[in-house]
Amino acid sequence: MKHIPEHLQALVGQAVKRIDTPALVIDLDAMDRNIERMARFAQQHGVLWRAHAKLHKSAHIAHLLEHAGAVGHCVQKLSEAEALAAGGITNIFISNEVIAPTKLARVAALAQSLNAQGGRLAIAVDSEEGITRLAKAMQDAKAGPAAIDVLVEINVGQNRCGVEPGVAALALANAIQSHPSLRFAGLQAYHGGAQHLRTAAERKAAIEQVLKLVNRTRHEFDRAGIEIPLITGAGTGTMVNEAASGIYGEIQPGSFLFMDADYAANQRDAAQPMFEHALFVKTQVMSRNDRHAVCDAGHKAHAIDSGLPKLHALPPENALRFANGGDEHGVLHPDAEAGNTSGWLPALGDTLWLIPGHCDPTVNLHDFMIGVRGGRLKGVVERIFSVDGRGALT
Amino acid sequence: MKHIPEHLQALVGQAVKRIDTPALVIDLDAMDRNIERMARFAQQHGVLWRAHAKLHKSAHIAHLLEHAGAVGHCVQKLSEAEALAAGGITNIFISNEVIAPTKLARVAALAQSLNAQGGRLAIAVDSEEGITRLAKAMQDAKAGPAAIDVLVEINVGQNRCGVEPGVAALALANAIQSHPSLRFAGLQAYHGGAQHLRTAAERKAAIEQVLKLVNRTRHEFDRAGIEIPLITGAGTGTMVNEAASGIYGEIQPGSFLFMDADYAANQRDAAQPMFEHALFVKTQVMSRNDRHAVCDAGHKAHAIDSGLPKLHALPPENALRFANGGDEHGVLHPDAEAGNTSGWLPALGDTLWLIPGHCDPTVNLHDFMIGVRGGRLKGVVERIFSVDGRGALT
């Protein structure tokens, strides 16, 4: 499927130490533990979990998550759904709006294809126009009855997409039900911003507000006698709250898989599993003087929208601070506050592991993720994961 | 070479209006004018210009620049050089340090290959260790005499890579000359940070400081009786200063080709050509309410390290402000300050053109750039450019 570059950073079976830089590396031991913790959490709380593939964009990882119990996968873009489907994934929810008729024709084709495989495509809507266009595309594709699951996205505080909770959401559900090819499948009620509130109390308060808006909507549906098959939403940062609500039937965490520096800055909820960092950018010092070292990973190698990367696994006496060195460089300074009072710096050629500030857009910068097992020092490359949905924007 | 996705945003010959979103679009009329202005500027100032390909990462565009008079191309990464070479480009300067022996073996192979084609590879160094390792790789590759051009990078104020100006630079030139396979080709004296100082006076002052450091270094070389074949550096923001210095033989502008919102925020130097925006992200409104519209381009479609994108070509009464909507969304608010006092918002399905905050890492997010001619409204897709060096990190 994907063009394999002449010079991949690693080959399966090689020692971790030999991975060329910069490279996106998954610690498979840590990732497996994160998956196990997630599966246990969902089981304990009696909720389904639909992992968000906008993070990993890999059909292979999607299969691993299904094996661990994930009921399916979310994506934000149609082309991400197509990339997962090409890798054999059949239960996909596009948790976002699609408006362009050319794209909706592809949505209809994908829905038919997944249905034929015994799978299912779902999509979010937040406007009458979106529903009308989707229904037309399904009709043009000669889709049978209830050929695609359609969820009404309500605005629960993110103030981005989503119809107003309450009667406006009900009107959209009615509109969905007026088209035979569409099945009203529930409510998408996701508050992305709440994931990144720093204290557990703030996140809890934000989700209490979400629950009020969801309940207001449920009340309108009850009055109209329309059943809501599913309420879905929640990410890694707040899922303890949605899972405990008794209202959400499904949660959509993605970041639990890898965790990033931004999530690590959150005060952990007591009920939250102890997810570990599992995704790193391996980098090498390619220039150095007495004051700083320069490594070969800049923001073409890791996304900085949620802050700069942190250095992984350095003892306090070797603590370093990563400063923005532009597109292709990172500048490493001794971090005296953290314990590096000697001004220690890594040598030319030394390698370091960075914890990205934000994993989702970091993964999107890379074609491959190098899965290693056995640790940074003695581990071995076990598998190369293709980022199937890299650059899947449409 | 590159895997062509099933659903490209456009095909050659289609109307610009039909380009699917989000898409990276080049206004070829504007780009051609920018190239012409650059060629004229270099001719008028009697300097060579070596366009920086870390911006466009496209072998096809590199050829266009050569046709207009560019003497060759800069890259920041070996794998970018390899991508250009695979597209038939033979004069390449890796304006950055390379330290890993596996990479240096590739450097040596590339140098030999370009030499055989009558071209040339150059590379920057800033340490004795880097020179020793490069020489060993060249020797291992059985390279002949002076098989690669080696430039000493001096730190002229960027405080990132680069040896100290003066005697330390001279020591490295001597080290280069001690290895028969290496040719000392000059000084790399580039101050990236100076490009983005807002006023022309600040930029001029920063480059005056650069020139002092370069002159101090020239003085040491003069005393030692070693000729400096070339002094190279300068980017779009400051090149009027380096070009006027009489010291720089070559300038390395990249951004002039596309220009971005960050560069547009610079006060223009009187001597600077009037470069235009030529690179855009076309995006579509996929959700909307009374307060804002949401478009389908987030920071997986454009880099935000130098600020958010600006809206292109909207009249004041329709002015919009782009707010960060995360990885996959942009939130558009009426910009009353700029003249949109009615609260006008685009309709669901409307398309808009964004000027990226920073073009280099924006291009790196896309596999293809869609070259259009004839304007946004009536134009036609003329050519699809492959971003050959996308994700070329090593």
PDB file of C-alpha atoms in Angstrom, chain B residues 211-352:
ATOM      1  CA  LEU B 211      28.935  40.614   9.277  1.00  0.00           C
ATOM      2  CA  LYS B 212      31.234  41.542  12.165  1.00  0.00           C
ATOM      3  CA  LEU B 213      31.523  37.883  13.130  1.00  0.00           C
ATOM      4  CA  VAL B 214      32.079  36.823   9.534  1.00  0.00           C
ATOM      5  CA  ASN B 215      34.748  39.514   9.120  1.00  0.00           C
ATOM      6  CA  ARG B 216      36.481  38.452  12.319  1.00  0.00           C
ATOM      7  CA  THR B 217      36.638  34.956  10.850  1.00  0.00           C
ATOM      8  CA  ARG B 218      37.870  36.203   7.469  1.00  0.00           C
ATOM      9  CA  HIS B 219      40.621  38.060   9.273  1.00  0.00           C
ATOM     10  CA  GLU B 220      41.853  34.842  10.903  1.00  0.00           C
ATOM     11  CA  PHE B 221      41.794  33.034   7.576  1.00  0.00           C
ATOM     12  CA  ASP B 222      43.680  35.900   5.909  1.00  0.00           C
ATOM     13  CA  ARG B 223      46.362  35.757   8.583  1.00  0.00           C
ATOM     14  CA  ALA B 224      46.681  32.021   8.039  1.00  0.00           C
ATOM     15  CA  GLY B 225      46.794  32.472   4.281  1.00  0.00           C
ATOM     16  CA  ILE B 226      43.754  30.276   3.683  1.00  0.00           C
ATOM     17  CA  GLU B 227      41.288  31.362   1.064  1.00  0.00           C
ATOM     18  CA  ILE B 228      37.552  31.156   1.818  1.00  0.00           C
ATOM     19  CA  PRO B 229      36.008  30.053  -1.468  1.00  0.00           C
ATOM     20  CA  LEU B 230      32.452  31.108  -0.530  1.00  0.00           C
ATOM     21  CA  ILE B 231      30.475  32.712   2.238  1.00  0.00           C
ATOM     22  CA  THR B 232      26.875  31.563   2.127  1.00  0.00           C
ATOM     23  CA  GLY B 233      23.752  32.121   4.231  1.00  0.00           C
ATOM     24  CA  ALA B 234      20.791  34.515   4.459  1.00  0.00           C
ATOM     25  CA  GLY B 235      17.080  33.849   4.173  1.00  0.00           C
ATOM     26  CA  THR B 236      14.127  35.723   2.737  1.00  0.00           C
ATOM     27  CA  GLY B 237      13.784  38.036   5.742  1.00  0.00           C
ATOM     28  CA  THR B 238      17.308  39.467   5.755  1.00  0.00           C
ATOM     29  CA  MET B 239      18.770  38.759   2.312  1.00  0.00           C
ATOM     30  CA  VAL B 240      18.763  42.426   1.285  1.00  0.00           C
ATOM     31  CA  ASN B 241      21.424  42.959   3.943  1.00  0.00           C
ATOM     32  CA  GLU B 242      23.658  39.996   3.149  1.00  0.00           C
ATOM     33  CA  ALA B 243      23.329  40.633  -0.595  1.00  0.00           C
ATOM     34  CA  ALA B 244      24.434  44.255  -0.122  1.00  0.00           C
ATOM     35  CA  SER B 245      27.357  43.284   2.104  1.00  0.00           C
ATOM     36  CA  GLY B 246      29.775  42.428  -0.674  1.00  0.00           C
ATOM     37  CA  ILE B 247      30.904  39.518   1.505  1.00  0.00           C
ATOM     38  CA  TYR B 248      28.280  36.884   0.834  1.00  0.00           C
ATOM     39  CA  GLY B 249      28.732  35.129  -2.489  1.00  0.00           C
ATOM     40  CA  GLU B 250      25.504  33.194  -2.180  1.00  0.00           C
ATOM     41  CA  ILE B 251      22.149  33.597  -0.463  1.00  0.00           C
ATOM     42  CA  GLN B 252      19.795  30.797   0.634  1.00  0.00           C
ATOM     43  CA  PRO B 253      16.230  32.116   0.583  1.00  0.00           C
ATOM     44  CA  GLY B 254      13.370  29.644   0.646  1.00  0.00           C
ATOM     45  CA  SER B 255      10.218  31.373   1.847  1.00  0.00           C
ATOM     46  CA  PHE B 256      10.167  33.981  -0.953  1.00  0.00           C
ATOM     47  CA  LEU B 257       8.604  31.264  -3.101  1.00  0.00           C
ATOM     48  CA  PHE B 258       5.363  30.987  -1.098  1.00  0.00           C
ATOM     49  CA  MET B 259       5.517  33.613   1.661  1.00  0.00           C
ATOM     50  CA  ASP B 260       3.542  32.970   4.822  1.00  0.00           C
ATOM     51  CA  ALA B 261       1.519  34.909   7.351  1.00  0.00           C
ATOM     52  CA  ASP B 262       4.512  35.231   9.651  1.00  0.00           C
ATOM     53  CA  TYR B 263       6.742  36.741   6.963  1.00  0.00           C
ATOM     54  CA  ALA B 264       3.904  39.024   5.903  1.00  0.00           C
ATOM     55  CA  ALA B 265       3.930  40.459   9.430  1.00  0.00           C
ATOM     56  CA  ASN B 266       7.481  41.745   8.822  1.00  0.00           C
ATOM     57  CA  GLN B 267       7.901  45.397   7.905  1.00  0.00           C
ATOM     58  CA  ARG B 268       9.228  45.199   4.356  1.00  0.00           C
ATOM     59  CA  ASP B 269      12.702  46.421   3.557  1.00  0.00           C
ATOM     60  CA  ALA B 270      12.648  49.054   0.804  1.00  0.00           C
ATOM     61  CA  ALA B 271      15.139  46.974  -1.203  1.00  0.00           C
ATOM     62  CA  GLN B 272      13.144  43.755  -0.792  1.00  0.00           C
ATOM     63  CA  PRO B 273      11.125  42.523  -3.791  1.00  0.00           C
ATOM     64  CA  MET B 274       7.336  42.482  -3.244  1.00  0.00           C
ATOM     65  CA  PHE B 275       6.881  38.754  -2.757  1.00  0.00           C
ATOM     66  CA  GLU B 276       3.270  37.557  -2.710  1.00  0.00           C
ATOM     67  CA  HIS B 277       1.453  34.781  -0.892  1.00  0.00           C
ATOM     68  CA  ALA B 278       1.458  31.801  -3.238  1.00  0.00           C
ATOM     69  CA  LEU B 279       0.606  28.882  -0.931  1.00  0.00           C
ATOM     70  CA  PHE B 280      -2.814  28.339   0.576  1.00  0.00           C
ATOM     71  CA  VAL B 281      -4.845  25.749   2.392  1.00  0.00           C
ATOM     72  CA  LYS B 282      -8.247  25.502   0.794  1.00  0.00           C
ATOM     73  CA  THR B 283     -10.830  24.614   3.416  1.00  0.00           C
ATOM     74  CA  GLN B 284     -14.587  24.134   3.669  1.00  0.00           C
ATOM     75  CA  VAL B 285     -17.147  25.111   6.283  1.00  0.00           C
ATOM     76  CA  MET B 286     -18.476  21.820   7.683  1.00  0.00           C
ATOM     77  CA  SER B 287     -20.400  23.110  10.689  1.00  0.00           C
ATOM     78  CA  ARG B 288     -21.930  26.448  11.532  1.00  0.00           C
ATOM     79  CA  ASN B 289     -24.122  28.199  14.045  1.00  0.00           C
ATOM     80  CA  ASP B 290     -25.098  31.831  14.675  1.00  0.00           C
ATOM     81  CA  ARG B 291     -21.827  32.642  16.438  1.00  0.00           C
ATOM     82  CA  HIS B 292     -19.137  30.898  14.421  1.00  0.00           C
ATOM     83  CA  ALA B 293     -18.381  28.644  11.481  1.00  0.00           C
ATOM     84  CA  VAL B 294     -16.123  25.575  11.670  1.00  0.00           C
ATOM     85  CA  CYS B 295     -13.865  24.664   8.770  1.00  0.00           C
ATOM     86  CA  ASP B 296     -12.208  21.336   8.051  1.00  0.00           C
ATOM     87  CA  ALA B 297      -8.565  22.467   8.379  1.00  0.00           C
ATOM     88  CA  GLY B 298      -6.926  22.177  11.781  1.00  0.00           C
ATOM     89  CA  HIS B 299      -3.278  21.930  12.652  1.00  0.00           C
ATOM     90  CA  LYS B 300      -2.898  18.591  10.917  1.00  0.00           C
ATOM     91  CA  ALA B 301      -3.444  20.662   7.723  1.00  0.00           C
ATOM     92  CA  HIS B 302      -1.263  23.688   8.558  1.00  0.00           C
ATOM     93  CA  ALA B 303       1.571  24.255  11.003  1.00  0.00           C
ATOM     94  CA  ILE B 304       0.890  26.681  13.842  1.00  0.00           C
ATOM     95  CA  ASP B 305       4.409  27.024  15.282  1.00  0.00           C
ATOM     96  CA  SER B 306       4.569  30.606  13.952  1.00  0.00           C
ATOM     97  CA  GLY B 307       0.939  31.474  14.558  1.00  0.00           C
ATOM     98  CA  LEU B 308      -2.474  30.644  13.182  1.00  0.00           C
ATOM     99  CA  PRO B 309      -3.407  31.077   9.523  1.00  0.00           C
ATOM    100  CA  LYS B 310      -4.995  34.213   8.127  1.00  0.00           C
ATOM    101  CA  LEU B 311      -7.984  34.290   5.819  1.00  0.00           C
ATOM    102  CA  HIS B 312      -7.120  35.131   2.211  1.00  0.00           C
ATOM    103  CA  ALA B 313      -8.928  37.610  -0.029  1.00  0.00           C
ATOM    104  CA  LEU B 314     -11.997  38.373   2.059  1.00  0.00           C
ATOM    105  CA  PRO B 315     -13.317  41.940   1.794  1.00  0.00           C
ATOM    106  CA  PRO B 316     -13.347  43.862   5.112  1.00  0.00           C
ATOM    107  CA  GLU B 317     -17.093  43.431   5.574  1.00  0.00           C
ATOM    108  CA  ASN B 318     -16.548  39.657   5.506  1.00  0.00           C
ATOM    109  CA  ALA B 319     -13.366  39.592   7.579  1.00  0.00           C
ATOM    110  CA  LEU B 320     -12.924  36.465   9.700  1.00  0.00           C
ATOM    111  CA  ARG B 321     -10.559  35.531  12.478  1.00  0.00           C
ATOM    112  CA  PHE B 322      -9.220  31.980  12.542  1.00  0.00           C
ATOM    113  CA  ALA B 323      -9.200  30.431  16.021  1.00  0.00           C
ATOM    114  CA  ASN B 324      -7.485  27.161  16.878  1.00  0.00           C
ATOM    115  CA  GLY B 325     -10.032  24.347  16.673  1.00  0.00           C
ATOM    116  CA  GLY B 326      -7.539  21.553  17.337  1.00  0.00           C
ATOM    117  CA  ASP B 327      -6.063  18.925  15.043  1.00  0.00           C
ATOM    118  CA  GLU B 328      -8.883  18.750  12.508  1.00  0.00           C
ATOM    119  CA  HIS B 329     -10.919  21.954  12.838  1.00  0.00           C
ATOM    120  CA  GLY B 330     -10.588  25.700  12.494  1.00  0.00           C
ATOM    121  CA  VAL B 331     -13.098  27.990  14.167  1.00  0.00           C
ATOM    122  CA  LEU B 332     -13.987  31.135  12.223  1.00  0.00           C
ATOM    123  CA  HIS B 333     -15.286  34.204  14.056  1.00  0.00           C
ATOM    124  CA  PRO B 334     -16.508  37.477  12.540  1.00  0.00           C
ATOM    125  CA  ASP B 335     -13.655  39.985  12.800  1.00  0.00           C
ATOM    126  CA  ALA B 336     -15.421  43.198  13.757  1.00  0.00           C
ATOM    127  CA  GLU B 337     -12.166  45.110  14.174  1.00  0.00           C
ATOM    128  CA  ALA B 338     -11.289  44.441  10.554  1.00  0.00           C
ATOM    129  CA  GLY B 339     -14.671  45.592   9.317  1.00  0.00           C
ATOM    130  CA  ASN B 340     -17.043  42.648   9.676  1.00  0.00           C
ATOM    131  CA  THR B 341     -19.467  44.544  11.892  1.00  0.00           C
ATOM    132  CA  SER B 342     -22.553  42.674  10.696  1.00  0.00           C
ATOM    133  CA  GLY B 343     -21.365  39.372  12.164  1.00  0.00           C
ATOM    134  CA  TRP B 344     -21.316  37.836   8.686  1.00  0.00           C
ATOM    135  CA  LEU B 345     -20.280  34.193   8.544  1.00  0.00           C
ATOM    136  CA  PRO B 346     -19.747  31.898   5.572  1.00  0.00           C
ATOM    137  CA  ALA B 347     -22.460  29.338   4.883  1.00  0.00           C
ATOM    138  CA  LEU B 348     -22.220  25.595   5.402  1.00  0.00           C
ATOM    139  CA  GLY B 349     -20.302  24.207   2.436  1.00  0.00           C
ATOM    140  CA  ASP B 350     -18.590  27.493   1.557  1.00  0.00           C
ATOM    141  CA  THR B 351     -14.900  27.255   0.840  1.00  0.00           C
ATOM    142  CA  LEU B 352     -12.171  29.611   2.040  1.00  0.00           C
TER     143      LEU B 352
END
